[in-house]
């Protein structure tokens, strides 16, 4: 219960105190007891209920505050529903007493930007899809006062180097922090690409922007092959994690839990690689990997090139069954209104010399918008199903 002078809640609070008999009767809780169940996004299939224990959530709060560099005077704003694991972002203030802005109603980008002004937000958070929209909005309407912001945090899905460059140019003087996390780790952030990393990348090592940073102190990370064996540094494979913010398992899915958590490790279903300095590069979700003519193609690699074309507003790349190649690389594109006449062949030609022949899309399909989950992640499984049903000639 919150109360304060002039808000008319003082008497209600006092009456509750008068009715209370002694100390509240807190339930006996063990660190391994379930705090809440959060469902996954369902981008690769049916959402699964992730059982998150008390201690995992406590550890997530402590480690997040440390890595983010939050202080008690910060004002933290996260525009999103609290009906999934993002709720952990709304309780970070339990660890340091900072102010947290909790949104009301459905998400509206201009309203969120105005709230930054109104509440003098110091640190904001956006998923890449929202970040892209925010950049467009700010460039079109430059009267937003974002002077209180000291840092913008982004993550939860892949961000292209172009998006990061645009964010740096738009949010002038504001630090950038990229994070990589998942529901199965209680929204514990697995890796961080710091503002210093952004500066270094933009100054002399642009390829570093394809990284999601270095692994948090909370986790061990191992890159493994299909047999579950570690691979050499620099080689790609599935990302396996071990740490103290892990889920207890999937609700009512013992077989899926056993498959996902062998020997105390978490199999993330994400494909990545580690370089010799410890930077983690996300290549794609394992289920989105395209095998065309026996060659592995990572959709995010193709998307990062296509989004550089001036006509492309958004793009999603998926594999569609093909009689000769096994799968064909197909790009689903939302065109910018100012470039509505661009052709699929023009985009394919743009990829020549920038991508290998297997990576270059065989087809381009134009749509008005891409399907997304409630937390703004692409529904690639839905796209793949639609395209496989005859949307591709």
Short mmCIF file of N, CA and C in Angstrom, two decimals, residues 18-195:
data_model
loop_
_atom_site.label_atom_id
_atom_site.label_comp_id
_atom_site.label_asym_id
_atom_site.label_seq_id
_atom_site.Cartn_x
_atom_site.Cartn_y
_atom_site.Cartn_z
N UNK A 18 -4.51 -0.53 12.60
CA UNK A 18 -5.28 -0.75 13.82
C UNK A 18 -5.86 -2.15 13.88
N UNK A 19 -6.21 -2.69 12.72
CA UNK A 19 -6.79 -4.04 12.67
C UNK A 19 -5.74 -5.14 12.76
N UNK A 20 -4.51 -4.82 12.43
CA UNK A 20 -3.46 -5.84 12.43
C UNK A 20 -3.16 -6.30 13.85
N UNK A 21 -3.00 -7.57 14.04
CA UNK A 21 -2.69 -8.12 15.35
C UNK A 21 -1.26 -8.67 15.33
N UNK A 22 -0.34 -7.90 15.86
CA UNK A 22 1.05 -8.35 15.91
C UNK A 22 1.69 -8.38 14.54
N UNK A 23 2.75 -9.17 14.44
CA UNK A 23 3.49 -9.28 13.19
C UNK A 23 2.72 -10.14 12.19
N UNK A 24 2.87 -9.84 10.89
CA UNK A 24 2.20 -10.69 9.88
C UNK A 24 2.75 -12.10 9.92
N UNK A 25 1.94 -13.04 9.54
CA UNK A 25 2.35 -14.46 9.55
C UNK A 25 2.92 -14.82 8.19
N UNK A 26 4.23 -14.67 8.06
CA UNK A 26 4.87 -14.97 6.78
C UNK A 26 4.95 -16.48 6.57
N UNK A 27 4.70 -16.94 5.36
CA UNK A 27 4.83 -18.38 5.10
C UNK A 27 6.29 -18.80 5.16
N UNK A 28 6.52 -20.03 5.52
CA UNK A 28 7.89 -20.57 5.53
C UNK A 28 8.30 -20.87 4.09
N UNK A 29 9.33 -20.19 3.60
CA UNK A 29 9.76 -20.34 2.22
C UNK A 29 11.20 -20.83 2.17
N UNK A 30 11.44 -21.82 1.34
CA UNK A 30 12.79 -22.32 1.11
C UNK A 30 13.33 -21.70 -0.18
N UNK A 31 14.64 -21.53 -0.31
CA UNK A 31 15.21 -20.92 -1.53
C UNK A 31 14.77 -21.60 -2.81
N UNK A 32 14.48 -22.92 -2.73
CA UNK A 32 14.13 -23.67 -3.93
C UNK A 32 12.63 -23.66 -4.21
N UNK A 33 11.84 -23.03 -3.34
CA UNK A 33 10.40 -22.96 -3.58
C UNK A 33 10.09 -22.07 -4.78
N UNK A 34 9.02 -22.40 -5.50
CA UNK A 34 8.66 -21.64 -6.70
C UNK A 34 8.09 -20.28 -6.31
N UNK A 35 8.64 -19.22 -6.88
CA UNK A 35 8.12 -17.88 -6.68
C UNK A 35 7.00 -17.59 -7.68
N UNK A 36 7.26 -17.89 -8.96
CA UNK A 36 6.23 -17.68 -9.97
C UNK A 36 6.53 -18.52 -11.20
N UNK A 37 5.53 -18.65 -12.05
CA UNK A 37 5.66 -19.37 -13.31
C UNK A 37 5.49 -18.36 -14.44
N UNK A 38 6.45 -18.30 -15.33
CA UNK A 38 6.38 -17.38 -16.47
C UNK A 38 6.47 -18.19 -17.76
N UNK A 39 5.63 -17.85 -18.71
CA UNK A 39 5.62 -18.59 -19.97
C UNK A 39 6.59 -17.97 -20.98
N UNK A 40 7.23 -18.83 -21.75
CA UNK A 40 8.16 -18.38 -22.79
C UNK A 40 7.39 -17.69 -23.91
N UNK A 41 8.12 -17.02 -24.78
CA UNK A 41 7.48 -16.24 -25.85
C UNK A 41 6.76 -17.10 -26.87
N UNK A 42 7.22 -18.33 -27.07
CA UNK A 42 6.60 -19.18 -28.08
C UNK A 42 7.04 -18.87 -29.49
N UNK A 43 8.21 -18.21 -29.65
CA UNK A 43 8.67 -17.86 -30.99
C UNK A 43 9.09 -19.10 -31.78
N UNK A 44 9.45 -20.18 -31.09
CA UNK A 44 9.88 -21.40 -31.78
C UNK A 44 8.85 -22.52 -31.65
N UNK A 45 7.74 -22.27 -31.02
CA UNK A 45 6.73 -23.31 -30.84
C UNK A 45 5.71 -22.89 -29.79
N UNK A 46 5.14 -23.88 -29.09
CA UNK A 46 4.15 -23.61 -28.05
C UNK A 46 4.85 -23.08 -26.80
N UNK A 47 4.34 -21.98 -26.19
CA UNK A 47 4.95 -21.46 -24.97
C UNK A 47 4.99 -22.51 -23.86
N UNK A 48 6.05 -22.48 -23.07
CA UNK A 48 6.21 -23.41 -21.96
C UNK A 48 6.27 -22.63 -20.64
N UNK A 49 5.66 -23.19 -19.60
CA UNK A 49 5.66 -22.56 -18.29
C UNK A 49 6.98 -22.78 -17.57
N UNK A 50 7.72 -21.72 -17.32
CA UNK A 50 9.02 -21.81 -16.66
C UNK A 50 8.84 -21.57 -15.17
N UNK A 51 9.22 -22.55 -14.35
CA UNK A 51 9.08 -22.46 -12.89
C UNK A 51 10.34 -21.82 -12.32
N UNK A 52 10.18 -20.64 -11.72
CA UNK A 52 11.33 -19.87 -11.24
C UNK A 52 11.34 -19.84 -9.71
N UNK A 53 12.41 -20.31 -9.09
CA UNK A 53 12.50 -20.38 -7.63
C UNK A 53 12.78 -19.03 -6.98
N UNK A 54 12.55 -18.97 -5.68
CA UNK A 54 12.80 -17.77 -4.90
C UNK A 54 14.25 -17.29 -5.05
N UNK A 55 15.21 -18.19 -4.83
CA UNK A 55 16.61 -17.77 -4.81
C UNK A 55 17.09 -17.31 -6.18
N UNK A 56 16.61 -17.95 -7.24
CA UNK A 56 17.01 -17.52 -8.58
C UNK A 56 16.60 -16.08 -8.82
N UNK A 57 15.41 -15.72 -8.34
CA UNK A 57 14.91 -14.37 -8.54
C UNK A 57 15.69 -13.35 -7.71
N UNK A 58 16.04 -13.73 -6.49
CA UNK A 58 16.86 -12.85 -5.64
C UNK A 58 18.22 -12.62 -6.30
N UNK A 59 18.82 -13.69 -6.78
CA UNK A 59 20.13 -13.57 -7.43
C UNK A 59 20.04 -12.70 -8.68
N UNK A 60 18.95 -12.81 -9.42
CA UNK A 60 18.76 -11.99 -10.62
C UNK A 60 18.75 -10.51 -10.25
N UNK A 61 18.05 -10.15 -9.18
CA UNK A 61 17.97 -8.75 -8.74
C UNK A 61 19.36 -8.23 -8.38
N UNK A 62 20.08 -8.99 -7.56
CA UNK A 62 21.39 -8.55 -7.09
C UNK A 62 22.37 -8.38 -8.25
N UNK A 63 22.41 -9.38 -9.14
CA UNK A 63 23.37 -9.34 -10.24
C UNK A 63 23.01 -8.27 -11.26
N UNK A 64 21.72 -8.08 -11.51
CA UNK A 64 21.30 -7.06 -12.48
C UNK A 64 21.71 -5.67 -12.01
N UNK A 65 21.45 -5.35 -10.75
CA UNK A 65 21.81 -4.04 -10.22
C UNK A 65 23.31 -3.79 -10.33
N UNK A 66 24.09 -4.83 -10.06
CA UNK A 66 25.54 -4.70 -10.12
C UNK A 66 26.01 -4.43 -11.54
N UNK A 67 25.52 -5.21 -12.50
CA UNK A 67 25.98 -5.08 -13.88
C UNK A 67 25.44 -3.83 -14.56
N UNK A 68 24.21 -3.44 -14.24
CA UNK A 68 23.62 -2.25 -14.85
C UNK A 68 24.24 -0.98 -14.27
N UNK A 69 24.76 -1.06 -13.06
CA UNK A 69 25.29 0.13 -12.41
C UNK A 69 24.20 1.04 -11.89
N UNK A 70 23.04 0.47 -11.53
CA UNK A 70 21.94 1.26 -10.99
C UNK A 70 22.26 1.76 -9.59
N UNK A 71 21.78 2.96 -9.26
CA UNK A 71 21.91 3.51 -7.93
C UNK A 71 20.55 3.87 -7.38
N UNK A 72 20.44 4.20 -6.10
CA UNK A 72 19.14 4.51 -5.48
C UNK A 72 18.48 5.75 -6.06
N UNK A 73 19.24 6.63 -6.72
CA UNK A 73 18.66 7.85 -7.29
C UNK A 73 18.22 7.67 -8.74
N UNK A 74 18.42 6.48 -9.30
CA UNK A 74 17.99 6.25 -10.67
C UNK A 74 16.47 6.16 -10.77
N UNK A 75 15.95 6.52 -11.96
CA UNK A 75 14.54 6.34 -12.29
C UNK A 75 14.51 5.41 -13.50
N UNK A 76 13.95 4.24 -13.31
CA UNK A 76 14.05 3.12 -14.26
C UNK A 76 12.69 2.90 -14.91
N UNK A 77 12.67 2.84 -16.23
CA UNK A 77 11.40 2.70 -16.94
C UNK A 77 11.49 1.59 -17.97
N UNK A 78 10.55 0.63 -17.86
CA UNK A 78 10.49 -0.50 -18.79
C UNK A 78 9.11 -0.52 -19.43
N UNK A 79 9.01 -0.25 -20.74
CA UNK A 79 7.69 -0.24 -21.38
C UNK A 79 7.29 -1.63 -21.84
N UNK A 80 6.50 -2.31 -21.05
CA UNK A 80 6.10 -3.65 -21.44
C UNK A 80 5.19 -4.28 -20.41
N UNK A 81 4.56 -5.37 -20.80
CA UNK A 81 3.64 -6.07 -19.91
C UNK A 81 4.40 -6.78 -18.79
N UNK A 82 3.82 -6.77 -17.59
CA UNK A 82 4.43 -7.48 -16.47
C UNK A 82 3.86 -8.89 -16.33
N UNK A 83 3.15 -9.35 -17.37
CA UNK A 83 2.50 -10.66 -17.31
C UNK A 83 3.45 -11.80 -17.68
N UNK A 84 4.73 -11.51 -17.87
CA UNK A 84 5.71 -12.57 -18.16
C UNK A 84 6.97 -12.24 -17.37
N UNK A 85 8.11 -12.84 -17.75
CA UNK A 85 9.30 -12.72 -16.91
C UNK A 85 9.82 -11.28 -16.81
N UNK A 86 9.36 -10.38 -17.68
CA UNK A 86 9.76 -8.99 -17.59
C UNK A 86 9.37 -8.38 -16.24
N UNK A 87 8.47 -9.03 -15.52
CA UNK A 87 8.10 -8.54 -14.19
C UNK A 87 9.32 -8.41 -13.29
N UNK A 88 10.38 -9.20 -13.56
CA UNK A 88 11.60 -9.10 -12.77
C UNK A 88 12.22 -7.71 -12.89
N UNK A 89 12.05 -7.09 -14.05
CA UNK A 89 12.59 -5.74 -14.23
C UNK A 89 11.88 -4.73 -13.34
N UNK A 90 10.61 -5.00 -13.04
CA UNK A 90 9.84 -4.06 -12.22
C UNK A 90 10.15 -4.18 -10.73
N UNK A 91 10.86 -5.22 -10.33
CA UNK A 91 11.16 -5.39 -8.90
C UNK A 91 12.64 -5.19 -8.59
N UNK A 92 13.42 -4.73 -9.57
CA UNK A 92 14.85 -4.52 -9.30
C UNK A 92 15.06 -3.50 -8.20
N UNK A 93 14.14 -2.56 -8.06
CA UNK A 93 14.26 -1.55 -7.02
C UNK A 93 14.21 -2.10 -5.61
N UNK A 94 13.75 -3.35 -5.44
CA UNK A 94 13.78 -3.97 -4.12
C UNK A 94 15.21 -4.10 -3.60
N UNK A 95 16.16 -4.09 -4.53
CA UNK A 95 17.56 -4.26 -4.13
C UNK A 95 18.28 -2.97 -3.81
N UNK A 96 17.75 -1.81 -4.26
CA UNK A 96 18.48 -0.56 -3.98
C UNK A 96 17.56 0.64 -3.73
N UNK A 97 16.26 0.44 -3.81
CA UNK A 97 15.34 1.53 -3.49
C UNK A 97 15.12 2.55 -4.58
N UNK A 98 15.59 2.28 -5.80
CA UNK A 98 15.41 3.26 -6.88
C UNK A 98 13.94 3.33 -7.30
N UNK A 99 13.58 4.39 -7.99
CA UNK A 99 12.22 4.57 -8.50
C UNK A 99 12.02 3.76 -9.77
N UNK A 100 10.89 3.08 -9.86
CA UNK A 100 10.55 2.31 -11.06
C UNK A 100 9.23 2.81 -11.61
N UNK A 101 9.19 3.11 -12.90
CA UNK A 101 7.97 3.56 -13.55
C UNK A 101 7.26 2.33 -14.12
N UNK A 102 6.05 2.08 -13.64
CA UNK A 102 5.26 0.94 -14.11
C UNK A 102 4.21 1.46 -15.08
N UNK A 103 4.21 1.03 -16.35
CA UNK A 103 3.27 1.57 -17.34
C UNK A 103 1.85 1.15 -17.07
N UNK A 104 0.92 1.94 -17.55
CA UNK A 104 -0.50 1.69 -17.37
C UNK A 104 -1.15 1.54 -18.74
N UNK A 105 -1.87 0.44 -18.94
CA UNK A 105 -2.54 0.24 -20.22
C UNK A 105 -1.61 -0.31 -21.29
N UNK A 106 -2.09 -0.33 -22.54
CA UNK A 106 -1.29 -0.84 -23.65
C UNK A 106 -0.14 0.09 -23.99
N UNK A 107 0.88 -0.49 -24.62
CA UNK A 107 2.07 0.29 -24.95
C UNK A 107 1.79 1.27 -26.08
N UNK A 108 2.22 2.50 -25.87
CA UNK A 108 2.12 3.55 -26.88
C UNK A 108 3.45 4.29 -26.89
N UNK A 109 4.15 4.24 -28.03
CA UNK A 109 5.51 4.78 -28.08
C UNK A 109 5.59 6.27 -27.74
N UNK A 110 4.78 7.14 -28.37
CA UNK A 110 4.87 8.56 -27.99
C UNK A 110 4.60 8.79 -26.51
N UNK A 111 3.65 8.02 -25.93
CA UNK A 111 3.35 8.17 -24.51
C UNK A 111 4.56 7.76 -23.67
N UNK A 112 5.26 6.70 -24.09
CA UNK A 112 6.45 6.27 -23.35
C UNK A 112 7.53 7.35 -23.40
N UNK A 113 7.74 7.94 -24.57
CA UNK A 113 8.76 8.99 -24.68
C UNK A 113 8.37 10.22 -23.85
N UNK A 114 7.07 10.52 -23.79
CA UNK A 114 6.62 11.64 -22.96
C UNK A 114 6.78 11.32 -21.48
N UNK A 115 6.63 10.04 -21.12
CA UNK A 115 6.83 9.64 -19.73
C UNK A 115 8.29 9.81 -19.31
N UNK A 116 9.21 9.63 -20.26
CA UNK A 116 10.62 9.87 -19.95
C UNK A 116 10.80 11.33 -19.55
N UNK A 117 10.14 12.23 -20.28
CA UNK A 117 10.17 13.65 -19.92
C UNK A 117 9.52 13.88 -18.56
N UNK A 118 8.30 13.34 -18.39
CA UNK A 118 7.46 13.64 -17.23
C UNK A 118 8.08 13.16 -15.92
N UNK A 119 8.66 11.97 -15.95
CA UNK A 119 9.20 11.39 -14.72
C UNK A 119 10.72 11.53 -14.61
N UNK A 120 11.32 12.22 -15.58
CA UNK A 120 12.78 12.42 -15.58
C UNK A 120 13.51 11.08 -15.46
N UNK A 121 13.14 10.18 -16.35
CA UNK A 121 13.72 8.83 -16.37
C UNK A 121 15.21 8.92 -16.65
N UNK A 122 16.01 8.15 -15.91
CA UNK A 122 17.46 8.15 -16.12
C UNK A 122 17.93 6.93 -16.92
N UNK A 123 17.22 5.81 -16.79
CA UNK A 123 17.59 4.60 -17.54
C UNK A 123 16.33 3.99 -18.13
N UNK A 124 16.32 3.79 -19.45
CA UNK A 124 15.19 3.18 -20.13
C UNK A 124 15.56 1.84 -20.71
N UNK A 125 14.55 1.10 -21.12
CA UNK A 125 14.77 -0.23 -21.71
C UNK A 125 13.87 -0.37 -22.93
N UNK A 126 14.42 -0.95 -24.01
CA UNK A 126 13.63 -1.23 -25.21
C UNK A 126 14.12 -2.53 -25.85
N UNK A 127 13.17 -3.29 -26.38
CA UNK A 127 13.56 -4.41 -27.24
C UNK A 127 13.90 -3.82 -28.60
N UNK A 128 14.69 -4.51 -29.43
CA UNK A 128 15.13 -3.92 -30.70
C UNK A 128 14.01 -3.42 -31.59
N UNK A 129 12.87 -4.13 -31.64
CA UNK A 129 11.76 -3.67 -32.48
C UNK A 129 11.26 -2.29 -32.03
N UNK A 130 11.12 -2.12 -30.72
CA UNK A 130 10.66 -0.83 -30.18
C UNK A 130 11.74 0.23 -30.35
N UNK A 131 13.00 -0.17 -30.18
CA UNK A 131 14.10 0.77 -30.36
C UNK A 131 14.10 1.33 -31.79
N UNK A 132 13.87 0.46 -32.75
CA UNK A 132 13.79 0.90 -34.15
C UNK A 132 12.67 1.92 -34.34
N UNK A 133 11.50 1.64 -33.76
CA UNK A 133 10.37 2.55 -33.88
C UNK A 133 10.65 3.88 -33.17
N UNK A 134 11.34 3.79 -32.02
CA UNK A 134 11.65 5.00 -31.27
C UNK A 134 12.59 5.92 -32.05
N UNK A 135 13.56 5.33 -32.72
CA UNK A 135 14.49 6.13 -33.54
C UNK A 135 13.72 6.87 -34.64
N UNK A 136 12.82 6.17 -35.31
CA UNK A 136 12.00 6.79 -36.36
C UNK A 136 11.15 7.92 -35.79
N UNK A 137 10.53 7.68 -34.64
CA UNK A 137 9.66 8.67 -34.01
C UNK A 137 10.44 9.91 -33.57
N UNK A 138 11.60 9.70 -32.96
CA UNK A 138 12.40 10.83 -32.46
C UNK A 138 12.93 11.67 -33.62
N UNK A 139 13.32 11.02 -34.71
CA UNK A 139 13.82 11.76 -35.88
C UNK A 139 12.71 12.57 -36.54
N UNK A 140 11.48 12.05 -36.48
CA UNK A 140 10.36 12.75 -37.09
C UNK A 140 9.82 13.87 -36.20
N UNK A 141 9.92 13.69 -34.88
CA UNK A 141 9.42 14.67 -33.91
C UNK A 141 10.51 14.97 -32.90
N UNK A 142 11.28 15.97 -33.15
CA UNK A 142 12.46 16.25 -32.35
C UNK A 142 12.19 17.11 -31.12
N UNK A 143 10.92 17.20 -30.71
CA UNK A 143 10.62 18.02 -29.55
C UNK A 143 10.57 17.22 -28.25
N UNK A 144 10.92 15.91 -28.29
CA UNK A 144 10.98 15.12 -27.07
C UNK A 144 12.17 15.55 -26.23
N UNK A 145 11.94 15.73 -24.94
CA UNK A 145 13.02 16.09 -24.02
C UNK A 145 13.53 14.83 -23.34
N UNK A 146 14.65 14.31 -23.81
CA UNK A 146 15.24 13.08 -23.26
C UNK A 146 16.51 13.40 -22.46
N UNK A 147 16.62 14.64 -22.02
CA UNK A 147 17.86 15.08 -21.38
C UNK A 147 18.13 14.39 -20.04
N UNK A 148 17.11 13.81 -19.42
CA UNK A 148 17.33 13.12 -18.14
C UNK A 148 17.99 11.76 -18.31
N UNK A 149 17.88 11.19 -19.53
CA UNK A 149 18.42 9.84 -19.77
C UNK A 149 19.94 9.82 -19.70
N UNK A 150 20.46 8.88 -18.96
CA UNK A 150 21.91 8.66 -18.97
C UNK A 150 22.28 7.36 -19.66
N UNK A 151 21.29 6.43 -19.77
CA UNK A 151 21.59 5.15 -20.41
C UNK A 151 20.32 4.54 -20.99
N UNK A 152 20.47 3.88 -22.14
CA UNK A 152 19.39 3.11 -22.73
C UNK A 152 19.85 1.66 -22.83
N UNK A 153 19.07 0.78 -22.22
CA UNK A 153 19.35 -0.65 -22.23
C UNK A 153 18.49 -1.28 -23.32
N UNK A 154 19.07 -2.19 -24.09
CA UNK A 154 18.28 -2.86 -25.12
C UNK A 154 18.69 -4.32 -25.19
N UNK A 155 17.77 -5.16 -25.68
CA UNK A 155 18.06 -6.59 -25.77
C UNK A 155 16.79 -7.40 -25.86
N UNK A 156 16.90 -8.70 -25.55
CA UNK A 156 15.82 -9.70 -25.58
C UNK A 156 15.64 -10.35 -26.95
N UNK A 157 16.18 -9.73 -28.00
CA UNK A 157 16.22 -10.33 -29.33
C UNK A 157 17.36 -9.68 -30.10
N UNK A 158 17.82 -10.30 -31.20
CA UNK A 158 19.00 -9.79 -31.89
C UNK A 158 18.82 -8.36 -32.40
N UNK A 159 19.89 -7.58 -32.30
CA UNK A 159 19.94 -6.21 -32.83
C UNK A 159 21.01 -6.15 -33.91
N UNK A 160 20.69 -5.57 -35.05
CA UNK A 160 21.66 -5.48 -36.15
C UNK A 160 22.64 -4.34 -35.89
N UNK A 161 23.84 -4.42 -36.45
CA UNK A 161 24.78 -3.29 -36.33
C UNK A 161 24.19 -1.98 -36.81
N UNK A 162 23.37 -2.01 -37.86
CA UNK A 162 22.76 -0.77 -38.36
C UNK A 162 21.86 -0.15 -37.29
N UNK A 163 21.06 -0.97 -36.62
CA UNK A 163 20.18 -0.46 -35.58
C UNK A 163 21.00 0.18 -34.46
N UNK A 164 22.10 -0.45 -34.10
CA UNK A 164 22.94 0.08 -33.02
C UNK A 164 23.58 1.40 -33.45
N UNK A 165 24.05 1.48 -34.69
CA UNK A 165 24.62 2.74 -35.19
C UNK A 165 23.57 3.85 -35.17
N UNK A 166 22.35 3.51 -35.61
CA UNK A 166 21.28 4.51 -35.63
C UNK A 166 20.93 4.95 -34.21
N UNK A 167 20.94 4.01 -33.26
CA UNK A 167 20.63 4.35 -31.87
C UNK A 167 21.69 5.29 -31.30
N UNK A 168 22.94 5.03 -31.62
CA UNK A 168 24.03 5.88 -31.14
C UNK A 168 23.89 7.30 -31.69
N UNK A 169 23.50 7.39 -32.97
CA UNK A 169 23.37 8.70 -33.60
C UNK A 169 22.15 9.46 -33.08
N UNK A 170 21.10 8.73 -32.71
CA UNK A 170 19.85 9.36 -32.27
C UNK A 170 19.89 9.74 -30.80
N UNK A 171 20.34 8.81 -29.95
CA UNK A 171 20.42 9.06 -28.51
C UNK A 171 21.79 9.65 -28.18
N UNK A 172 22.03 10.84 -28.63
CA UNK A 172 23.34 11.47 -28.47
C UNK A 172 23.66 11.72 -26.99
N UNK A 173 24.87 11.32 -26.60
CA UNK A 173 25.31 11.54 -25.23
C UNK A 173 24.75 10.55 -24.23
N UNK A 174 23.97 9.58 -24.69
CA UNK A 174 23.36 8.59 -23.81
C UNK A 174 24.11 7.26 -23.97
N UNK A 175 24.47 6.65 -22.85
CA UNK A 175 25.19 5.39 -22.91
C UNK A 175 24.26 4.27 -23.40
N UNK A 176 24.84 3.30 -24.09
CA UNK A 176 24.10 2.14 -24.57
C UNK A 176 24.61 0.88 -23.87
N UNK A 177 23.70 0.01 -23.50
CA UNK A 177 24.04 -1.27 -22.88
C UNK A 177 23.17 -2.34 -23.51
N UNK A 178 23.80 -3.31 -24.17
CA UNK A 178 23.05 -4.43 -24.74
C UNK A 178 23.11 -5.62 -23.79
N UNK A 179 21.97 -6.30 -23.62
CA UNK A 179 21.91 -7.45 -22.72
C UNK A 179 21.33 -8.65 -23.46
N UNK A 180 21.70 -9.84 -23.00
CA UNK A 180 21.18 -11.09 -23.55
C UNK A 180 20.69 -11.92 -22.38
N UNK A 181 19.41 -12.27 -22.43
CA UNK A 181 18.84 -13.07 -21.35
C UNK A 181 17.71 -13.93 -21.87
N UNK A 182 17.08 -14.68 -20.96
CA UNK A 182 15.97 -15.55 -21.35
C UNK A 182 15.12 -15.87 -20.13
N UNK A 183 13.91 -16.32 -20.40
CA UNK A 183 12.98 -16.63 -19.33
C UNK A 183 13.53 -17.71 -18.41
N UNK A 184 14.21 -18.69 -18.98
CA UNK A 184 14.72 -19.82 -18.20
C UNK A 184 15.79 -19.43 -17.19
N UNK A 185 16.35 -18.22 -17.30
CA UNK A 185 17.33 -17.74 -16.33
C UNK A 185 16.74 -16.65 -15.44
N UNK A 186 15.40 -16.66 -15.27
CA UNK A 186 14.70 -15.67 -14.44
C UNK A 186 14.96 -14.26 -14.93
N UNK A 187 15.14 -14.11 -16.25
CA UNK A 187 15.51 -12.83 -16.86
C UNK A 187 16.88 -12.38 -16.39
N UNK A 188 17.65 -13.31 -15.81
CA UNK A 188 19.03 -12.98 -15.46
C UNK A 188 19.79 -12.73 -16.74
N UNK A 189 20.55 -11.65 -16.77
CA UNK A 189 21.21 -11.24 -18.01
C UNK A 189 22.52 -12.00 -18.15
N UNK A 190 22.61 -12.76 -19.23
CA UNK A 190 23.71 -13.69 -19.43
C UNK A 190 24.98 -12.98 -19.86
N UNK A 191 24.84 -11.95 -20.68
CA UNK A 191 26.02 -11.22 -21.16
C UNK A 191 25.68 -9.75 -21.33
N UNK A 192 26.74 -8.92 -21.40
CA UNK A 192 26.59 -7.47 -21.49
C UNK A 192 27.57 -6.91 -22.51
N UNK A 193 27.05 -6.12 -23.44
CA UNK A 193 27.90 -5.32 -24.33
C UNK A 193 27.86 -3.90 -23.77
N UNK A 194 28.93 -3.49 -23.13
CA UNK A 194 28.94 -2.24 -22.38
C UNK A 194 29.03 -1.03 -23.31
N UNK A 195 28.86 0.14 -22.72
CA UNK A 195 28.98 1.37 -23.51
C UNK A 195 30.40 1.52 -24.04
#
